[in-house]
């Protein structure tokens, strides 16, 4: 791949990266920006997806992540019924390691990089970026969502992301146990940060028994100080082995369902907010073989992208919440399609999303 000099973007096309339309490497030496923007598809409209700010071990790791994430956004936006394709961006680095002035300069440089794409990619928040960051990016780029209400935006999208995951859980309960409630069910939440702590509130309000874990002790402490009845597992390895577990909700980074975790998972259902939960192809079959119902991640966690997409047209929270509530029906439809076709739910969701994108490409 070609290096990128200050302010210059080299657009790279590769046939071996999952069918992506465009991959852009961005570098601004003055601010320290190193980023990758990946546009997977614009079949349904401009690519929409958040910006992840994360200390990747290598540029190759960052590239692999952004390619997977952007592809997932194409499927997520299609299943959410949005007129948007899929895109994603990653900024390489630890967001907490930048002093405020330097971080601002970096985000402004990133905004210029996104703006140079002329609206083919619309950005928003993701892991490591926040509403305040999008306010800075928007100073250089009008194709920015997830801004604060004071700056014409919708604010924190994690609220509706959690609400959508909760609807996916209700649909899973309806499908498996015949009742769309989590009352009396034991639910394990791995990651109680931006999205996870909102999800815990929904679960407790619905009468669920909740167990949590997080690599950040302060995130767990925020939960237990408000809700001392919430149990705490030492780590994810202990969480997934919790006795009597009904639902497991991965709400941190991707790859939570893999060759090590699936064989020891005690839950009957997996439904969480994390993107790219399946570590590799075939994991969805491993889950099905163990009779574990999997609610596809990009279906149930679409509440946030529904919100930021609405921001482009004048945000209305009630309208967005109504759209996000439809995740319940969409999840049930996927389970029904999976049963009818004799395939795992993940494959059923892929078929439905691919059909919508294919129809959009037809002349």
Short mmCIF file of C-alpha atoms in Angstrom, two decimals:
data_model
loop_
_atom_site.label_atom_id
_atom_site.label_comp_id
_atom_site.label_asym_id
_atom_site.label_seq_id
_atom_site.Cartn_x
_atom_site.Cartn_y
_atom_site.Cartn_z
CA UNK A 1 0.00 0.00 0.00
CA UNK A 2 1.14 3.49 -0.83
CA UNK A 3 2.16 5.75 2.02
CA UNK A 4 0.18 8.94 2.42
CA UNK A 5 1.91 12.29 2.76
CA UNK A 6 0.54 15.35 4.52
CA UNK A 7 -2.98 16.16 3.40
CA UNK A 8 -2.85 13.83 0.39
CA UNK A 9 -5.17 10.84 0.13
CA UNK A 10 -4.33 7.86 -2.02
CA UNK A 11 -7.41 5.88 -2.97
CA UNK A 12 -6.65 2.19 -3.24
CA UNK A 13 -8.77 -0.49 -4.86
CA UNK A 14 -8.26 -4.15 -4.06
CA UNK A 15 -10.18 -7.17 -5.31
CA UNK A 16 -9.24 -9.30 -2.31
CA UNK A 17 -10.73 -7.17 0.47
CA UNK A 18 -14.33 -8.35 0.48
CA UNK A 19 -15.61 -6.33 -2.48
CA UNK A 20 -14.89 -2.88 -1.04
CA UNK A 21 -15.44 0.04 -3.38
CA UNK A 22 -12.76 2.26 -1.87
CA UNK A 23 -10.06 2.17 0.80
CA UNK A 24 -8.33 5.38 1.78
CA UNK A 25 -5.20 5.71 3.91
CA UNK A 26 -4.88 9.07 5.67
CA UNK A 27 -1.84 10.63 7.29
CA UNK A 28 -1.19 14.12 8.62
CA UNK A 29 2.25 14.41 10.14
CA UNK A 30 1.61 17.76 11.81
CA UNK A 31 -1.17 16.36 14.02
CA UNK A 32 -0.03 12.74 14.15
CA UNK A 33 -3.12 11.44 12.33
CA UNK A 34 -2.94 7.94 10.93
CA UNK A 35 -6.30 6.63 9.78
CA UNK A 36 -8.03 4.35 7.31
CA UNK A 37 -11.44 4.98 5.75
CA UNK A 38 -13.14 2.01 4.09
CA UNK A 39 -16.21 2.29 1.88
CA UNK A 40 -17.69 -1.16 1.35
CA UNK A 41 -20.81 -0.27 -0.62
CA UNK A 42 -22.80 2.71 -1.82
CA UNK A 43 -25.50 0.61 -3.52
CA UNK A 44 -28.19 1.91 -1.16
CA UNK A 45 -26.76 5.41 -0.76
CA UNK A 46 -23.78 7.20 0.81
CA UNK A 47 -21.75 4.94 3.09
CA UNK A 48 -22.52 5.53 6.77
CA UNK A 49 -20.56 4.24 9.75
CA UNK A 50 -18.63 5.42 12.79
CA UNK A 51 -15.00 6.23 13.47
CA UNK A 52 -13.09 3.95 15.82
CA UNK A 53 -10.11 5.46 17.68
CA UNK A 54 -8.04 2.57 18.98
CA UNK A 55 -4.38 1.69 19.73
CA UNK A 56 -3.98 -1.05 17.13
CA UNK A 57 -0.84 -3.14 17.38
CA UNK A 58 -0.10 -2.58 13.69
CA UNK A 59 -1.42 -0.88 10.56
CA UNK A 60 -2.32 -4.32 9.21
CA UNK A 61 -4.52 -4.97 12.23
CA UNK A 62 -6.22 -1.60 11.77
CA UNK A 63 -6.83 -2.31 8.10
CA UNK A 64 -8.31 -5.73 8.82
CA UNK A 65 -10.64 -4.22 11.42
CA UNK A 66 -11.89 -1.37 9.24
CA UNK A 67 -12.56 -3.73 6.33
CA UNK A 68 -14.61 -6.06 8.52
CA UNK A 69 -16.44 -3.20 10.20
CA UNK A 70 -17.31 -1.40 6.96
CA UNK A 71 -18.65 -4.58 5.39
CA UNK A 72 -20.76 -5.14 8.49
CA UNK A 73 -22.17 -1.62 8.14
CA UNK A 74 -23.44 -2.41 4.63
CA UNK A 75 -25.42 -5.33 6.04
CA UNK A 76 -26.51 -3.39 9.13
CA UNK A 77 -27.83 -0.44 7.15
CA UNK A 78 -29.58 -2.74 4.69
CA UNK A 79 -31.32 -4.68 7.46
CA UNK A 80 -32.29 -1.45 9.22
CA UNK A 81 -34.04 -0.27 6.06
CA UNK A 82 -31.78 2.76 5.68
CA UNK A 83 -30.89 4.38 2.37
CA UNK A 84 -27.20 4.12 3.16
CA UNK A 85 -24.35 1.86 2.22
CA UNK A 86 -21.62 0.71 4.55
CA UNK A 87 -18.45 2.49 5.56
CA UNK A 88 -16.18 2.80 8.56
CA UNK A 89 -13.06 4.63 9.67
CA UNK A 90 -10.35 3.81 12.17
CA UNK A 91 -7.84 6.20 13.71
CA UNK A 92 -4.69 4.45 14.90
CA UNK A 93 -3.67 5.49 18.42
CA UNK A 94 -4.75 5.71 22.02
CA UNK A 95 -7.28 8.56 22.30
CA UNK A 96 -6.43 9.04 25.98
CA UNK A 97 -2.74 9.54 25.20
CA UNK A 98 -3.28 12.77 23.25
CA UNK A 99 -3.30 16.06 25.13
CA UNK A 100 -6.41 18.13 24.27
CA UNK A 101 -4.88 20.59 21.79
CA UNK A 102 -3.10 17.89 19.81
CA UNK A 103 -6.20 15.69 19.78
CA UNK A 104 -8.25 18.58 18.42
CA UNK A 105 -5.74 19.11 15.61
CA UNK A 106 -5.82 15.40 14.82
CA UNK A 107 -9.63 15.34 14.66
CA UNK A 108 -9.67 18.43 12.44
CA UNK A 109 -7.23 16.71 10.08
CA UNK A 110 -9.45 13.65 10.09
CA UNK A 111 -12.44 15.86 9.27
CA UNK A 112 -10.60 17.21 6.23
CA UNK A 113 -9.88 13.64 5.11
CA UNK A 114 -13.54 12.67 5.33
CA UNK A 115 -14.61 15.88 3.60
CA UNK A 116 -12.29 15.14 0.68
CA UNK A 117 -14.53 12.18 -0.20
CA UNK A 118 -17.33 14.58 -1.08
CA UNK A 119 -20.11 12.85 0.84
CA UNK A 120 -19.44 9.25 -0.24
CA UNK A 121 -18.75 8.51 3.43
CA UNK A 122 -20.66 9.92 6.43
CA UNK A 123 -18.97 9.46 9.80
CA UNK A 124 -20.20 9.16 13.40
CA UNK A 125 -19.05 7.90 16.82
CA UNK A 126 -17.69 4.45 17.57
CA UNK A 127 -15.33 2.89 20.11
CA UNK A 128 -12.96 5.58 21.37
CA UNK A 129 -14.84 8.54 19.88
CA UNK A 130 -17.55 10.64 21.48
CA UNK A 131 -20.09 13.33 20.70
CA UNK A 132 -17.56 16.04 21.58
CA UNK A 133 -15.14 14.52 19.05
CA UNK A 134 -17.76 14.62 16.29
CA UNK A 135 -18.35 18.29 17.08
CA UNK A 136 -14.68 18.89 16.31
CA UNK A 137 -14.71 16.77 13.12
CA UNK A 138 -17.81 18.65 11.94
CA UNK A 139 -15.85 21.90 11.97
CA UNK A 140 -14.06 20.59 8.87
CA UNK A 141 -16.63 18.16 7.48
CA UNK A 142 -20.37 18.58 6.96
CA UNK A 143 -20.77 14.83 6.48
CA UNK A 144 -20.57 14.24 10.22
CA UNK A 145 -23.29 12.86 12.49
CA UNK A 146 -23.43 12.01 16.19
CA UNK A 147 -22.87 15.67 17.08
CA UNK A 148 -24.17 17.34 20.22
CA UNK A 149 -27.65 18.91 20.26
CA UNK A 150 -25.95 22.29 20.76
CA UNK A 151 -24.24 21.79 17.40
CA UNK A 152 -27.28 20.56 15.51
CA UNK A 153 -26.86 16.87 16.26
CA UNK A 154 -28.72 14.10 18.01
CA UNK A 155 -26.26 13.46 20.80
CA UNK A 156 -25.27 10.09 22.22
CA UNK A 157 -26.36 7.25 19.90
CA UNK A 158 -25.57 4.57 22.49
CA UNK A 159 -29.00 5.13 24.06
CA UNK A 160 -30.85 3.78 21.02
CA UNK A 161 -28.17 1.16 20.34
CA UNK A 162 -28.92 -0.34 23.75
CA UNK A 163 -32.66 -0.02 23.17
CA UNK A 164 -32.35 -1.94 19.89
CA UNK A 165 -30.32 -4.72 21.51
CA UNK A 166 -33.00 -4.98 24.18
CA UNK A 167 -35.62 -5.39 21.44
CA UNK A 168 -33.49 -8.15 19.93
CA UNK A 169 -33.38 -9.88 23.32
CA UNK A 170 -37.16 -9.60 23.65
CA UNK A 171 -37.56 -11.16 20.20
CA UNK A 172 -35.15 -13.95 21.14
CA UNK A 173 -37.17 -14.64 24.29
CA UNK A 174 -40.38 -14.67 22.25
CA UNK A 175 -38.89 -17.13 19.75
CA UNK A 176 -37.32 -19.46 22.29
CA UNK A 177 -39.61 -19.25 25.33
CA UNK A 178 -42.85 -17.88 23.86
CA UNK A 179 -42.88 -14.66 25.87
CA UNK A 180 -41.16 -11.34 24.93
CA UNK A 181 -39.87 -10.54 28.38
CA UNK A 182 -36.60 -10.99 30.24
CA UNK A 183 -38.33 -11.23 33.61
CA UNK A 184 -36.70 -13.97 35.65
CA UNK A 185 -34.00 -14.57 33.04
CA UNK A 186 -30.31 -14.44 33.90
CA UNK A 187 -28.45 -12.18 31.48
CA UNK A 188 -24.67 -11.72 31.29
CA UNK A 189 -23.36 -8.43 29.87
CA UNK A 190 -19.70 -8.32 28.83
CA UNK A 191 -18.74 -4.66 28.61
CA UNK A 192 -20.74 -2.03 30.46
CA UNK A 193 -19.37 1.09 28.81
CA UNK A 194 -21.19 3.44 26.45
CA UNK A 195 -23.86 0.93 25.38
CA UNK A 196 -23.67 -1.79 28.01
CA UNK A 197 -24.65 0.35 30.97
CA UNK A 198 -27.82 1.50 29.18
CA UNK A 199 -28.63 -2.11 28.34
CA UNK A 200 -28.30 -3.09 32.00
CA UNK A 201 -30.91 -0.46 32.88
CA UNK A 202 -33.38 -1.95 30.37
CA UNK A 203 -32.77 -5.45 31.68
CA UNK A 204 -33.26 -4.52 35.32
CA UNK A 205 -36.42 -2.57 34.49
CA UNK A 206 -37.77 -5.68 32.78
CA UNK A 207 -37.04 -7.86 35.79
CA UNK A 208 -33.94 -9.69 34.61
CA UNK A 209 -31.15 -10.98 36.85
CA UNK A 210 -27.94 -9.37 35.60
CA UNK A 211 -24.27 -10.37 35.77
CA UNK A 212 -21.60 -8.05 34.35
CA UNK A 213 -17.91 -7.74 33.67
CA UNK A 214 -15.64 -5.12 32.12
CA UNK A 215 -11.90 -4.61 31.75
CA UNK A 216 -12.40 -1.15 33.29
CA UNK A 217 -13.17 -1.41 37.04
CA UNK A 218 -14.71 2.06 37.02
CA UNK A 219 -17.34 0.94 34.50
CA UNK A 220 -18.36 -1.94 36.74
CA UNK A 221 -18.34 0.32 39.78
CA UNK A 222 -20.73 2.75 38.07
CA UNK A 223 -23.21 -0.11 37.69
CA UNK A 224 -22.88 -1.64 41.14
CA UNK A 225 -23.06 1.68 42.98
CA UNK A 226 -26.46 2.31 41.39
CA UNK A 227 -27.58 -1.31 41.43
CA UNK A 228 -25.92 -3.37 44.18
CA UNK A 229 -28.10 -6.34 43.17
CA UNK A 230 -26.07 -6.74 39.97
CA UNK A 231 -23.54 -9.57 40.22
CA UNK A 232 -19.96 -9.20 38.94
CA UNK A 233 -17.84 -11.83 37.20
CA UNK A 234 -14.07 -11.66 37.39
CA UNK A 235 -13.66 -11.61 33.63
CA UNK A 236 -15.34 -12.70 30.40
CA UNK A 237 -14.04 -16.25 30.73
CA UNK A 238 -15.83 -16.57 34.07
CA UNK A 239 -18.91 -14.71 32.80
CA UNK A 240 -19.68 -17.07 29.93
CA UNK A 241 -19.48 -20.05 32.30
CA UNK A 242 -22.03 -18.57 34.71
CA UNK A 243 -24.38 -21.28 35.94
CA UNK A 244 -27.99 -21.00 34.82
CA UNK A 245 -27.24 -18.32 32.22
CA UNK A 246 -30.05 -17.61 29.75
CA UNK A 247 -28.58 -14.82 27.59
CA UNK A 248 -25.05 -13.67 26.87
CA UNK A 249 -24.62 -10.08 25.61
CA UNK A 250 -21.17 -9.25 24.18
CA UNK A 251 -21.00 -5.44 24.30
CA UNK A 252 -17.27 -4.76 23.93
CA UNK A 253 -14.99 -5.45 20.95
CA UNK A 254 -15.56 -8.05 18.23
CA UNK A 255 -14.58 -11.71 18.02
CA UNK A 256 -16.28 -12.67 21.28
CA UNK A 257 -17.68 -15.88 19.76
CA UNK A 258 -14.78 -18.10 18.78
CA UNK A 259 -13.40 -21.63 19.01
CA UNK A 260 -12.55 -21.16 22.70
CA UNK A 261 -15.69 -19.44 23.97
CA UNK A 262 -18.51 -21.20 22.10
CA UNK A 263 -17.81 -24.72 23.50
CA UNK A 264 -18.00 -23.46 27.12
CA UNK A 265 -20.82 -20.93 26.76
CA UNK A 266 -23.70 -21.80 29.08
CA UNK A 267 -26.27 -19.36 27.67
CA UNK A 268 -29.19 -20.38 25.45
CA UNK A 269 -29.11 -17.07 23.55
CA UNK A 270 -26.41 -14.67 22.34
CA UNK A 271 -27.62 -11.13 21.73
CA UNK A 272 -25.30 -8.18 22.23
CA UNK A 273 -24.15 -4.79 20.99
CA UNK A 274 -20.59 -5.62 19.85
CA UNK A 275 -19.84 -5.59 16.14
CA UNK A 276 -18.38 -8.64 14.36
CA UNK A 277 -19.04 -11.06 17.21
CA UNK A 278 -18.37 -14.14 15.07
CA UNK A 279 -14.59 -14.56 15.02
CA UNK A 280 -14.60 -16.42 11.71
CA UNK A 281 -16.98 -18.14 9.27
CA UNK A 282 -18.37 -21.34 10.73
CA UNK A 283 -18.89 -20.05 14.26
CA UNK A 284 -22.56 -19.47 13.47
CA UNK A 285 -22.89 -23.21 12.72
CA UNK A 286 -21.04 -24.10 15.93
CA UNK A 287 -23.62 -22.07 17.86
CA UNK A 288 -26.50 -23.74 16.03
CA UNK A 289 -25.00 -27.19 16.66
CA UNK A 290 -25.06 -26.41 20.39
CA UNK A 291 -28.66 -25.16 20.11
CA UNK A 292 -27.59 -21.63 21.04
CA UNK A 293 -29.81 -19.02 19.40
CA UNK A 294 -27.74 -16.23 17.87
CA UNK A 295 -29.36 -12.84 17.20
CA UNK A 296 -27.12 -11.37 14.46
CA UNK A 297 -25.13 -8.47 15.86
CA UNK A 298 -25.59 -6.08 12.98
CA UNK A 299 -29.35 -6.50 13.19
CA UNK A 300 -29.86 -5.92 16.90
CA UNK A 301 -27.27 -3.16 17.37
CA UNK A 302 -28.66 -0.96 14.58
CA UNK A 303 -30.41 1.51 16.90
CA UNK A 304 -27.41 3.84 16.90
CA UNK A 305 -27.07 4.01 13.13
CA UNK A 306 -30.82 4.58 12.83
CA UNK A 307 -30.33 7.61 15.08
CA UNK A 308 -27.35 9.11 13.26
CA UNK A 309 -28.99 8.55 9.86
CA UNK A 310 -32.04 10.45 11.07
CA UNK A 311 -29.80 13.32 12.14
CA UNK A 312 -29.07 14.02 8.48
CA UNK A 313 -32.72 14.88 7.93
CA UNK A 314 -33.52 16.78 11.14
CA UNK A 315 -33.40 14.59 14.23
CA UNK A 316 -36.57 13.44 15.98
CA UNK A 317 -35.98 11.09 18.93
CA UNK A 318 -39.50 9.65 19.01
CA UNK A 319 -39.33 8.86 15.31
CA UNK A 320 -35.97 7.12 15.79
CA UNK A 321 -37.17 5.16 18.81
CA UNK A 322 -40.16 3.94 16.80
CA UNK A 323 -37.81 2.79 14.01
CA UNK A 324 -35.49 1.11 16.51
CA UNK A 325 -38.43 -0.72 18.10
CA UNK A 326 -38.91 -2.50 14.77
CA UNK A 327 -35.70 -4.42 15.49
CA UNK A 328 -38.00 -6.72 17.47
CA UNK A 329 -39.97 -7.66 14.34
CA UNK A 330 -36.88 -7.83 12.13
CA UNK A 331 -35.18 -10.24 14.53
CA UNK A 332 -38.25 -12.48 14.64
CA UNK A 333 -38.39 -12.45 10.82
CA UNK A 334 -34.76 -13.58 10.66
CA UNK A 335 -35.41 -16.45 13.05
CA UNK A 336 -38.41 -17.50 10.92
CA UNK A 337 -36.35 -17.31 7.72
CA UNK A 338 -33.57 -19.34 9.32
CA UNK A 339 -36.01 -22.05 10.35
CA UNK A 340 -37.69 -22.13 6.93
CA UNK A 341 -34.37 -22.33 5.04
CA UNK A 342 -32.69 -24.68 7.52
CA UNK A 343 -29.77 -22.31 8.08
CA UNK A 344 -28.34 -20.38 11.08
CA UNK A 345 -29.84 -16.93 11.78
CA UNK A 346 -26.61 -15.19 10.73
CA UNK A 347 -26.85 -16.74 7.27
CA UNK A 348 -30.54 -15.83 7.04
CA UNK A 349 -29.78 -12.19 7.90
CA UNK A 350 -27.01 -12.10 5.29
CA UNK A 351 -29.39 -13.40 2.62
CA UNK A 352 -32.00 -10.76 3.36
CA UNK A 353 -29.45 -7.93 3.40
CA UNK A 354 -27.73 -9.13 0.22
CA UNK A 355 -31.08 -9.35 -1.54
CA UNK A 356 -31.85 -5.70 -0.72
CA UNK A 357 -28.43 -4.53 -1.91
CA UNK A 358 -28.68 -6.60 -5.09
CA UNK A 359 -32.10 -5.16 -5.89
CA UNK A 360 -30.73 -1.64 -5.41
CA UNK A 361 -27.96 -2.30 -7.96
CA UNK A 362 -30.38 -3.39 -10.68
CA UNK A 363 -30.92 -0.80 -13.44
#
